[in-house]
mmCIF file of C-alpha atoms in Angstrom:
data_model
loop_
_atom_site.group_PDB
_atom_site.id
_atom_site.type_symbol
_atom_site.label_atom_id
_atom_site.label_comp_id
_atom_site.label_asym_id
_atom_site.label_seq_id
_atom_site.Cartn_x
_atom_site.Cartn_y
_atom_site.Cartn_z
ATOM 1 C CA MET A 1 114.472 86.343 88.592
ATOM 2 C CA ASN A 2 111.292 88.435 88.139
ATOM 3 C CA PHE A 3 108.445 87.886 85.846
ATOM 4 C CA ARG A 4 109.510 90.667 83.380
ATOM 5 C CA ASN A 5 113.182 89.182 83.117
ATOM 6 C CA LYS A 6 111.581 85.728 82.733
ATOM 7 C CA TYR A 7 109.321 86.978 79.899
ATOM 8 C CA ILE A 8 112.139 88.806 78.109
ATOM 9 C CA LEU A 9 114.605 85.995 78.420
ATOM 10 C CA GLY A 10 112.007 83.408 77.303
ATOM 11 C CA VAL A 11 110.957 85.194 74.056
ATOM 12 C CA THR A 12 114.558 86.040 73.381
ATOM 13 C CA LEU A 13 115.548 82.383 73.389
ATOM 14 C CA ALA A 14 112.556 81.356 71.367
ATOM 15 C CA LEU A 15 113.087 83.782 68.737
ATOM 16 C CA SER A 16 116.736 82.967 68.366
ATOM 17 C CA VAL A 17 115.851 79.244 68.045
ATOM 18 C CA PHE A 18 113.325 79.973 65.432
ATOM 19 C CA ALA A 19 115.762 82.131 63.580
ATOM 20 C CA ILE A 20 118.198 79.367 63.414
ATOM 21 C CA PHE A 21 115.866 76.611 62.212
ATOM 22 C CA ALA A 22 113.157 78.447 60.462
ATOM 23 C CA CYS A 23 113.884 76.178 57.392
ATOM 24 C CA SER A 24 113.014 72.925 58.874
ATOM 25 C CA THR A 25 109.254 72.478 59.021
ATOM 26 C CA GLU A 26 110.021 69.563 61.767
ATOM 27 C CA THR A 27 111.905 72.023 63.686
ATOM 28 C CA GLU A 28 109.495 74.784 63.372
ATOM 29 C CA VAL A 29 107.034 72.409 65.098
ATOM 30 C CA GLU A 30 109.516 71.904 67.946
ATOM 31 C CA VAL A 31 109.918 75.922 68.272
ATOM 32 C CA ILE A 32 106.070 76.397 68.456
ATOM 33 C CA LYS A 33 105.911 73.837 71.399
ATOM 34 C CA GLU A 34 108.837 75.655 73.088
ATOM 35 C CA VAL A 35 106.982 79.015 72.834
ATOM 36 C CA GLU A 36 103.971 77.101 74.335
ATOM 37 C CA VAL A 37 105.872 76.055 77.354
ATOM 38 C CA ILE A 38 107.386 79.313 77.714
ATOM 39 C CA LYS A 39 103.655 80.862 77.703
ATOM 40 C CA GLU A 40 102.608 78.297 80.315
ATOM 41 C CA VAL A 41 105.586 79.066 82.408
ATOM 42 C CA MET A 42 104.667 82.591 82.113
ATOM 43 C CA VAL A 43 101.325 82.052 83.224
ATOM 44 C CA ASP A 44 102.063 79.959 86.226
ATOM 45 C CA ALA A 45 104.926 82.419 87.368
ATOM 46 C CA PRO A 46 103.583 83.324 90.903
ATOM 47 C CA SER A 47 102.620 86.958 91.536
ATOM 48 C CA THR A 48 103.529 88.475 94.751
ATOM 49 C CA LEU A 49 99.979 88.241 95.920
ATOM 50 C CA ALA A 50 100.319 84.328 95.753
ATOM 51 C CA THR A 51 103.670 84.392 97.530
ATOM 52 C CA VAL A 52 102.265 86.778 100.310
ATOM 53 C CA LEU A 53 99.424 84.362 100.610
ATOM 54 C CA GLU A 54 101.581 81.042 100.830
ATOM 55 C CA ARG A 55 103.897 82.765 103.479
ATOM 56 C CA ASP A 56 100.889 84.181 105.260
ATOM 57 C CA LEU A 57 102.871 87.092 105.806
ATOM 58 C CA LEU A 58 103.345 90.720 104.222
ATOM 59 C CA LYS A 59 106.883 92.158 103.740
ATOM 60 C CA CYS A 60 106.694 95.972 103.836
ATOM 61 C CA GLY A 61 109.433 98.346 102.936
ATOM 62 C CA VAL A 62 109.339 101.399 105.392
ATOM 63 C CA ASN A 63 110.807 104.105 106.983
ATOM 64 C CA ASP A 64 111.598 103.948 110.845
ATOM 65 C CA ASN A 65 112.732 107.479 111.553
ATOM 66 C CA LEU A 66 110.000 109.712 110.290
ATOM 67 C CA THR A 67 107.511 110.738 113.155
ATOM 68 C CA GLY A 68 103.935 110.654 111.893
ATOM 69 C CA PHE A 69 104.830 108.414 108.954
ATOM 70 C CA GLY A 70 107.323 105.686 110.049
ATOM 71 C CA VAL A 71 108.815 105.251 113.186
ATOM 72 C CA VAL A 72 109.648 102.736 115.837
ATOM 73 C CA ASN A 73 107.875 103.932 119.073
ATOM 74 C CA SER A 74 108.594 103.746 122.686
ATOM 75 C CA ASP A 75 107.154 100.410 122.951
ATOM 76 C CA GLY A 76 109.547 99.106 120.014
ATOM 77 C CA GLU A 77 106.739 99.048 117.562
ATOM 78 C CA PHE A 78 106.309 100.505 114.042
ATOM 79 C CA ALA A 79 103.867 103.461 114.121
ATOM 80 C CA GLY A 80 102.870 105.833 111.624
ATOM 81 C CA PHE A 81 100.691 106.820 108.518
ATOM 82 C CA ASP A 82 102.585 104.643 105.956
ATOM 83 C CA ILE A 83 102.733 101.883 108.462
ATOM 84 C CA ASP A 84 98.836 101.769 108.751
ATOM 85 C CA PHE A 85 98.716 101.222 104.868
ATOM 86 C CA CYS A 86 100.940 98.064 105.012
ATOM 87 C CA LYS A 87 98.801 96.894 107.925
ATOM 88 C CA ALA A 88 95.766 97.573 105.547
ATOM 89 C CA VAL A 89 97.108 95.526 102.995
ATOM 90 C CA ALA A 90 98.040 92.640 105.298
ATOM 91 C CA ALA A 91 94.368 93.018 106.589
ATOM 92 C CA ALA A 92 92.693 92.728 103.109
ATOM 93 C CA ILE A 93 94.922 89.759 102.036
ATOM 94 C CA LEU A 94 95.473 87.944 105.121
ATOM 95 C CA GLY A 95 92.646 88.945 107.345
ATOM 96 C CA ASP A 96 95.086 90.106 109.890
ATOM 97 C CA SER A 97 96.687 93.593 109.933
ATOM 98 C CA SER A 98 99.626 92.272 112.428
ATOM 99 C CA LYS A 99 100.962 89.756 109.909
ATOM 100 C CA VAL A 100 103.451 92.310 108.513
ATOM 101 C CA GLU A 101 107.312 92.292 108.600
ATOM 102 C CA TYR A 102 108.351 95.680 108.548
ATOM 103 C CA VAL A 103 111.791 96.269 106.687
ATOM 104 C CA PRO A 104 113.431 99.692 107.512
ATOM 105 C CA LEU A 105 115.119 101.178 104.265
ATOM 106 C CA THR A 106 117.365 104.169 103.644
ATOM 107 C CA ALA A 107 116.115 106.428 100.927
ATOM 108 C CA SER A 108 119.108 105.018 98.596
ATOM 109 C CA ALA A 109 118.274 101.363 99.530
ATOM 110 C CA ARG A 110 114.579 101.160 98.746
ATOM 111 C CA PHE A 111 114.362 100.836 95.127
ATOM 112 C CA GLU A 112 117.064 97.915 94.835
ATOM 113 C CA ALA A 113 115.154 96.314 97.935
ATOM 114 C CA LEU A 114 111.968 96.073 95.923
ATOM 115 C CA ALA A 115 113.488 95.120 92.686
ATOM 116 C CA ALA A 116 115.500 92.398 94.462
ATOM 117 C CA GLU A 117 112.193 90.856 95.961
ATOM 118 C CA GLU A 118 113.595 91.471 99.376
ATOM 119 C CA ILE A 119 110.258 93.231 100.043
ATOM 120 C CA ASP A 120 106.587 92.556 98.702
ATOM 121 C CA LEU A 121 105.693 96.299 98.839
ATOM 122 C CA LEU A 122 107.291 99.801 99.294
ATOM 123 C CA ILE A 123 105.442 102.444 101.420
ATOM 124 C CA ARG A 124 108.143 104.709 102.422
ATOM 125 C CA ASN A 125 107.366 108.595 101.772
ATOM 126 C CA THR A 126 108.494 107.989 98.215
ATOM 127 C CA THR A 127 107.754 110.334 95.423
ATOM 128 C CA TRP A 128 105.910 109.450 92.078
ATOM 129 C CA THR A 129 108.153 110.855 89.256
ATOM 130 C CA SER A 130 108.149 109.964 85.602
ATOM 131 C CA SER A 131 111.639 108.448 85.818
ATOM 132 C CA ARG A 132 111.155 106.372 88.594
ATOM 133 C CA ASP A 133 107.883 105.086 86.960
ATOM 134 C CA ARG A 134 109.533 104.344 83.732
ATOM 135 C CA ASP A 135 113.159 103.253 84.745
ATOM 136 C CA LEU A 136 113.028 101.408 87.854
ATOM 137 C CA GLY A 137 110.803 98.460 87.326
ATOM 138 C CA ASN A 138 108.218 99.753 89.814
ATOM 139 C CA ASP A 139 104.463 100.821 89.612
ATOM 140 C CA PHE A 140 103.277 103.604 91.816
ATOM 141 C CA THR A 141 99.578 103.143 93.046
ATOM 142 C CA VAL A 142 97.362 105.818 94.046
ATOM 143 C CA THR A 143 99.091 109.016 96.003
ATOM 144 C CA THR A 144 98.229 108.527 99.620
ATOM 145 C CA PHE A 145 99.608 111.969 100.588
ATOM 146 C CA TYR A 146 100.191 115.295 98.509
ATOM 147 C CA ASP A 147 103.419 116.762 99.856
ATOM 148 C CA GLY A 148 105.819 119.579 98.919
ATOM 149 C CA GLN A 149 109.445 120.166 99.570
ATOM 150 C CA GLY A 150 110.420 122.894 101.829
ATOM 151 C CA ILE A 151 113.407 124.306 103.906
ATOM 152 C CA MET A 152 113.708 124.766 107.399
ATOM 153 C CA VAL A 153 116.011 127.030 109.054
ATOM 154 C CA LYS A 154 116.649 128.249 112.515
ATOM 155 C CA ALA A 155 114.568 131.085 113.542
ATOM 156 C CA SER A 156 117.395 133.284 114.556
ATOM 157 C CA SER A 157 119.256 133.008 111.295
ATOM 158 C CA GLY A 158 117.571 135.855 109.453
ATOM 159 C CA TYR A 159 116.749 133.813 106.383
ATOM 160 C CA ASP A 160 113.405 134.342 105.337
ATOM 161 C CA SER A 161 113.101 133.100 101.545
ATOM 162 C CA VAL A 162 115.373 131.186 99.396
ATOM 163 C CA GLU A 163 116.663 134.241 97.758
ATOM 164 C CA SER A 164 118.227 135.156 101.142
ATOM 165 C CA MET A 165 120.063 131.931 101.470
ATOM 166 C CA THR A 166 123.062 133.123 99.258
ATOM 167 C CA GLY A 167 126.059 131.161 100.050
ATOM 168 C CA ALA A 168 124.551 128.970 102.508
ATOM 169 C CA THR A 169 125.079 125.052 103.301
ATOM 170 C CA VAL A 170 122.039 123.021 103.216
ATOM 171 C CA CYS A 171 121.666 119.441 104.623
ATOM 172 C CA VAL A 172 119.797 116.986 102.229
ATOM 173 C CA LEU A 173 119.124 113.233 102.025
ATOM 174 C CA GLN A 174 121.312 111.776 98.883
ATOM 175 C CA GLY A 175 119.618 109.767 96.218
ATOM 176 C CA THR A 176 116.369 111.716 96.257
ATOM 177 C CA THR A 177 114.128 113.883 94.224
ATOM 178 C CA THR A 178 114.888 116.428 97.226
ATOM 179 C CA GLU A 179 118.474 116.547 96.241
ATOM 180 C CA LEU A 180 117.646 117.354 92.597
ATOM 181 C CA ASN A 181 114.832 119.685 93.478
ATOM 182 C CA LEU A 182 117.285 121.613 95.656
ATOM 183 C CA ASP A 183 119.916 122.003 92.910
ATOM 184 C CA ASP A 184 117.156 122.884 90.556
ATOM 185 C CA ARG A 185 115.781 125.685 92.665
ATOM 186 C CA PHE A 186 119.251 127.341 93.734
ATOM 187 C CA THR A 187 121.059 126.793 90.431
ATOM 188 C CA GLY A 188 118.236 127.983 88.359
ATOM 189 C CA ALA A 189 118.066 131.209 90.087
ATOM 190 C CA GLY A 190 121.665 131.655 90.300
ATOM 191 C CA ILE A 191 122.106 131.416 93.942
ATOM 192 C CA PRO A 192 125.256 130.030 95.254
ATOM 193 C CA TYR A 193 124.894 127.428 97.755
ATOM 194 C CA THR A 194 126.715 124.120 99.213
ATOM 195 C CA PRO A 195 124.683 120.918 99.693
ATOM 196 C CA LEU A 196 125.764 118.729 102.576
ATOM 197 C CA THR A 197 124.504 115.159 101.921
ATOM 198 C CA PHE A 198 123.659 112.184 103.979
ATOM 199 C CA GLU A 199 122.325 108.810 103.691
ATOM 200 C CA THR A 200 119.923 108.881 106.880
ATOM 201 C CA ASN A 201 118.147 111.204 108.934
ATOM 202 C CA ASP A 202 119.966 111.023 112.038
ATOM 203 C CA PRO A 203 123.477 112.383 111.108
ATOM 204 C CA LEU A 204 121.605 114.792 108.971
ATOM 205 C CA GLN A 205 119.743 116.365 111.928
ATOM 206 C CA ALA A 206 122.708 116.114 114.023
ATOM 207 C CA ALA A 207 124.340 118.299 111.588
ATOM 208 C CA TYR A 208 121.614 120.714 111.328
ATOM 209 C CA GLU A 209 121.458 121.053 115.156
ATOM 210 C CA GLU A 210 125.128 121.525 115.479
ATOM 211 C CA GLY A 211 125.155 124.344 112.914
ATOM 212 C CA ARG A 212 126.829 122.529 110.164
ATOM 213 C CA CYS A 213 124.353 123.251 107.904
ATOM 214 C CA ASP A 214 122.247 126.638 107.671
ATOM 215 C CA GLY A 215 119.197 124.775 106.345
ATOM 216 C CA TRP A 216 117.451 121.419 106.085
ATOM 217 C CA THR A 217 115.322 120.517 103.074
ATOM 218 C CA THR A 218 112.904 117.714 102.733
ATOM 219 C CA ASP A 219 109.094 117.215 102.234
ATOM 220 C CA LYS A 220 107.437 119.755 104.277
ATOM 221 C CA SER A 221 105.692 116.771 106.177
ATOM 222 C CA GLY A 222 109.066 115.648 107.084
ATOM 223 C CA LEU A 223 110.043 118.864 108.311
ATOM 224 C CA ALA A 224 106.861 119.302 110.457
ATOM 225 C CA SER A 225 107.732 115.891 111.818
ATOM 226 C CA LYS A 226 111.345 116.823 112.875
ATOM 227 C CA ARG A 227 110.236 120.215 114.134
ATOM 228 C CA ALA A 228 107.602 119.042 116.405
ATOM 229 C CA GLY A 229 110.383 116.890 118.039
ATOM 230 C CA PHE A 230 112.621 119.614 118.858
ATOM 231 C CA GLU A 231 112.802 120.743 122.586
ATOM 232 C CA ASN A 232 112.004 124.108 121.224
ATOM 233 C CA PRO A 233 109.979 124.028 117.964
ATOM 234 C CA ASP A 234 109.624 127.697 117.582
ATOM 235 C CA ASP A 235 113.356 128.005 117.303
ATOM 236 C CA HIS A 236 112.893 126.759 113.906
ATOM 237 C CA VAL A 237 111.128 127.967 111.016
ATOM 238 C CA VAL A 238 110.061 126.203 107.593
ATOM 239 C CA LEU A 239 110.218 128.929 104.957
ATOM 240 C CA ALA A 240 106.812 129.570 102.960
ATOM 241 C CA GLU A 241 108.109 128.638 99.532
ATOM 242 C CA THR A 242 107.118 125.170 98.247
ATOM 243 C CA LEU A 243 110.094 123.818 96.087
ATOM 244 C CA SER A 244 108.117 121.110 94.324
ATOM 245 C CA LYS A 245 105.246 118.626 93.885
ATOM 246 C CA GLU A 246 105.720 115.475 95.954
ATOM 247 C CA PRO A 247 102.734 113.023 95.469
ATOM 248 C CA LEU A 248 103.777 110.114 97.939
ATOM 249 C CA GLY A 249 102.260 106.529 97.635
ATOM 250 C CA PRO A 250 102.897 102.738 97.480
ATOM 251 C CA LEU A 251 104.968 100.969 95.067
ATOM 252 C CA THR A 252 105.002 97.600 93.858
ATOM 253 C CA ARG A 253 107.070 95.900 91.205
ATOM 254 C CA ASP A 254 106.003 96.192 87.547
ATOM 255 C CA ASN A 255 104.085 93.688 85.735
ATOM 256 C CA ASP A 256 102.560 92.378 89.197
ATOM 257 C CA SER A 257 98.912 93.210 88.303
ATOM 258 C CA GLU A 258 97.147 91.109 90.587
ATOM 259 C CA PHE A 259 99.132 92.623 93.585
ATOM 260 C CA TYR A 260 99.054 95.905 92.333
ATOM 261 C CA ASP A 261 95.437 95.806 92.075
ATOM 262 C CA VAL A 262 94.933 94.885 95.590
ATOM 263 C CA VAL A 263 97.197 97.424 96.936
ATOM 264 C CA GLN A 264 95.418 100.263 94.554
ATOM 265 C CA TRP A 265 92.025 99.390 95.655
ATOM 266 C CA VAL A 266 92.690 98.924 99.313
ATOM 267 C CA VAL A 267 93.813 102.610 99.391
ATOM 268 C CA PHE A 268 90.853 103.365 97.162
ATOM 269 C CA GLY A 269 88.473 101.667 99.827
ATOM 270 C CA MET A 270 89.859 103.748 102.678
ATOM 271 C CA MET A 271 89.016 106.749 100.912
ATOM 272 C CA GLN A 272 85.702 105.661 99.881
ATOM 273 C CA ALA A 273 85.016 104.469 103.388
ATOM 274 C CA GLU A 274 85.685 108.012 104.641
ATOM 275 C CA GLU A 275 83.414 109.616 101.919
ATOM 276 C CA SER A 276 80.554 107.183 102.770
ATOM 277 C CA GLY A 277 80.854 107.680 106.602
ATOM 278 C CA ILE A 278 82.164 104.318 107.199
ATOM 279 C CA SER A 279 84.566 104.085 110.058
ATOM 280 C CA SER A 280 86.140 101.421 112.427
ATOM 281 C CA THR A 281 83.382 102.125 114.725
ATOM 282 C CA ASN A 282 80.455 101.486 113.025
ATOM 283 C CA VAL A 283 81.796 99.255 109.868
ATOM 284 C CA ALA A 284 79.874 96.215 111.451
ATOM 285 C CA ASP A 285 76.645 97.888 111.450
ATOM 286 C CA MET A 286 77.231 99.425 108.012
ATOM 287 C CA ALA A 287 77.873 95.782 106.673
ATOM 288 C CA ALA A 288 74.893 94.413 108.289
ATOM 289 C CA SER A 289 72.724 96.994 106.725
ATOM 290 C CA PRO A 290 73.913 98.783 103.886
ATOM 291 C CA ALA A 291 72.248 102.236 103.051
ATOM 292 C CA ASP A 292 72.853 101.749 99.317
ATOM 293 C CA PRO A 293 74.246 99.467 96.666
ATOM 294 C CA GLY A 294 77.560 101.278 96.486
ATOM 295 C CA MET A 295 78.405 100.830 100.260
ATOM 296 C CA ALA A 296 77.437 97.037 99.833
ATOM 297 C CA ARG A 297 79.824 96.492 97.016
ATOM 298 C CA LEU A 298 82.612 98.223 98.997
ATOM 299 C CA LEU A 299 81.943 96.014 102.028
ATOM 300 C CA GLY A 300 81.396 93.007 100.157
ATOM 301 C CA VAL A 301 77.776 92.123 101.022
ATOM 302 C CA GLY A 302 74.596 91.757 99.339
ATOM 303 C CA PHE A 303 71.998 94.936 99.101
ATOM 304 C CA ASP A 304 68.135 94.206 99.419
ATOM 305 C CA GLY A 305 68.732 90.303 99.185
ATOM 306 C CA GLY A 306 71.247 90.213 96.318
ATOM 307 C CA GLU A 307 74.523 88.412 96.081
ATOM 308 C CA PRO A 308 77.661 90.338 97.068
ATOM 309 C CA SER A 309 80.143 91.708 94.282
ATOM 310 C CA ASP A 310 82.989 89.999 93.532
ATOM 311 C CA PHE A 311 85.803 92.038 91.775
ATOM 312 C CA SER A 312 87.920 88.992 91.437
ATOM 313 C CA PHE A 313 90.939 90.467 93.290
ATOM 314 C CA GLY A 314 91.743 86.981 94.468
ATOM 315 C CA ILE A 315 91.054 87.880 98.215
ATOM 316 C CA PRO A 316 87.811 87.474 99.956
ATOM 317 C CA VAL A 317 85.083 89.839 99.035
ATOM 318 C CA ASP A 318 84.684 91.432 102.396
ATOM 319 C CA PHE A 319 88.368 92.463 102.534
ATOM 320 C CA MET A 320 87.401 96.166 102.953
ATOM 321 C CA GLN A 321 85.590 95.268 106.358
ATOM 322 C CA LYS A 322 88.640 93.772 107.646
ATOM 323 C CA VAL A 323 90.543 96.852 106.484
ATOM 324 C CA ILE A 324 88.228 99.431 108.098
ATOM 325 C CA SER A 325 87.659 97.496 111.401
ATOM 326 C CA GLN A 326 91.213 96.802 112.134
ATOM 327 C CA VAL A 327 92.935 99.728 110.449
ATOM 328 C CA GLY A 328 90.242 102.533 109.805
ATOM 329 C CA ASN A 329 89.349 104.637 106.858
ATOM 330 C CA TYR A 330 91.385 107.337 105.244
ATOM 331 C CA GLY A 331 90.573 109.997 107.687
ATOM 332 C CA GLU A 332 90.986 107.978 110.677
ATOM 333 C CA VAL A 333 94.469 107.035 109.741
ATOM 334 C CA TYR A 334 95.273 110.751 108.792
ATOM 335 C CA ASP A 335 94.163 112.243 112.216
ATOM 336 C CA LYS A 336 95.746 109.601 114.226
ATOM 337 C CA HIS A 337 99.312 110.208 112.823
ATOM 338 C CA LEU A 338 99.509 113.494 110.647
ATOM 339 C CA THR A 339 96.934 115.959 112.234
ATOM 340 C CA PRO A 340 98.906 116.102 115.478
ATOM 341 C CA LEU A 341 102.101 117.094 113.538
ATOM 342 C CA GLY A 342 100.167 120.268 112.389
ATOM 343 C CA LEU A 343 99.214 118.892 108.851
ATOM 344 C CA THR A 344 95.751 119.845 108.956
ATOM 345 C CA ARG A 345 93.521 118.947 106.034
ATOM 346 C CA ASP A 346 91.313 121.835 105.673
ATOM 347 C CA GLY A 347 92.044 123.480 102.534
ATOM 348 C CA SER A 348 95.079 121.279 101.620
ATOM 349 C CA LEU A 349 95.216 118.807 98.457
ATOM 350 C CA ASN A 350 94.841 115.862 101.306
ATOM 351 C CA ALA A 351 91.123 116.787 101.950
ATOM 352 C CA LEU A 352 88.348 114.850 100.499
ATOM 353 C CA TRP A 353 87.398 115.865 96.605
ATOM 354 C CA THR A 354 84.210 116.948 98.217
ATOM 355 C CA GLU A 355 85.953 119.407 100.205
ATOM 356 C CA GLY A 356 88.295 120.810 97.684
ATOM 357 C CA GLY A 357 91.099 118.281 98.126
ATOM 358 C CA LEU A 358 92.415 115.457 95.798
ATOM 359 C CA ILE A 359 91.225 112.453 97.712
ATOM 360 C CA TYR A 360 89.075 110.538 95.670
ATOM 361 C CA SER A 361 88.213 106.938 94.726
ATOM 362 C CA PRO A 362 86.865 105.312 91.674
ATOM 363 C CA PRO A 363 83.461 103.590 91.819
ATOM 364 C CA PHE A 364 83.533 100.106 93.275
ATOM 365 C CA ARG A 365 81.398 98.868 90.404
#
């Protein structure tokens, strides 16, 4: 039972007892004592941060079949943009980016796995929406990648827009916002189509390659990833239209503020490190001689003889040094995994705010 359920159950029981025995002063005293005990249990309930520290291992829900974001490479190791953010959180909390257990999850199983506490954190190309934020008992942290949904077709198909795809069959993952957006776009425009749904990418890709569907829709980053893996990438075209806004980022469970704060500020720290010119190659030098108080606060060191700032995250004050030295700043992670797919940052929302994008960190103060 998670923290939120314990809270609701505890308060409900306490109020029920109070309603039944409110006429008795002696019983009122007992009820007050019960409420105090419930509050004490609530306060003492372990957070995910405490669990990870005690376990000495972070359980991260990921994709294992999306090149660039999350995939098992030829060495049998997980690699990708999302994978590196799992590593960054482990480095911040445990001091070692390798202390991660990666849990591959399908799109339809990911939220249940997080709610059931089978994982500590979900970083699996997941779109932030109002209904997911409200209904699923999860909290989205800062967006790590601003994406948009597209449709890929064979270059020989003759399709050059959504309007030209009348009567087409489109492959799509079930249980995703992608499936909903697809229907919104086609049905809203009165364009007849047939959705062909799959739970995982492998059979979906096979159906597309075999010609069982005329188009494949998912986030444009995912399409770029899959297109790059084809023997002849030029035989496939991603249509120009963007069907939706798809802000992707990590999720934690609701009412788990200690852990949420750590995840959130690790990501912010990687963004700020890039903006400040701090990378995996120079972080040690920057920490030894920070250029300004802001850099000192980010790296958890004193400035001009002062004491290091402690933001009370429950982890060492120099956690960002470990993150940057072991994983890199935001730009390093992006360039390593996404730039090779053709997902360049120039002119995109994923550029730093100083370069016209949306990648921006609040102050470390």
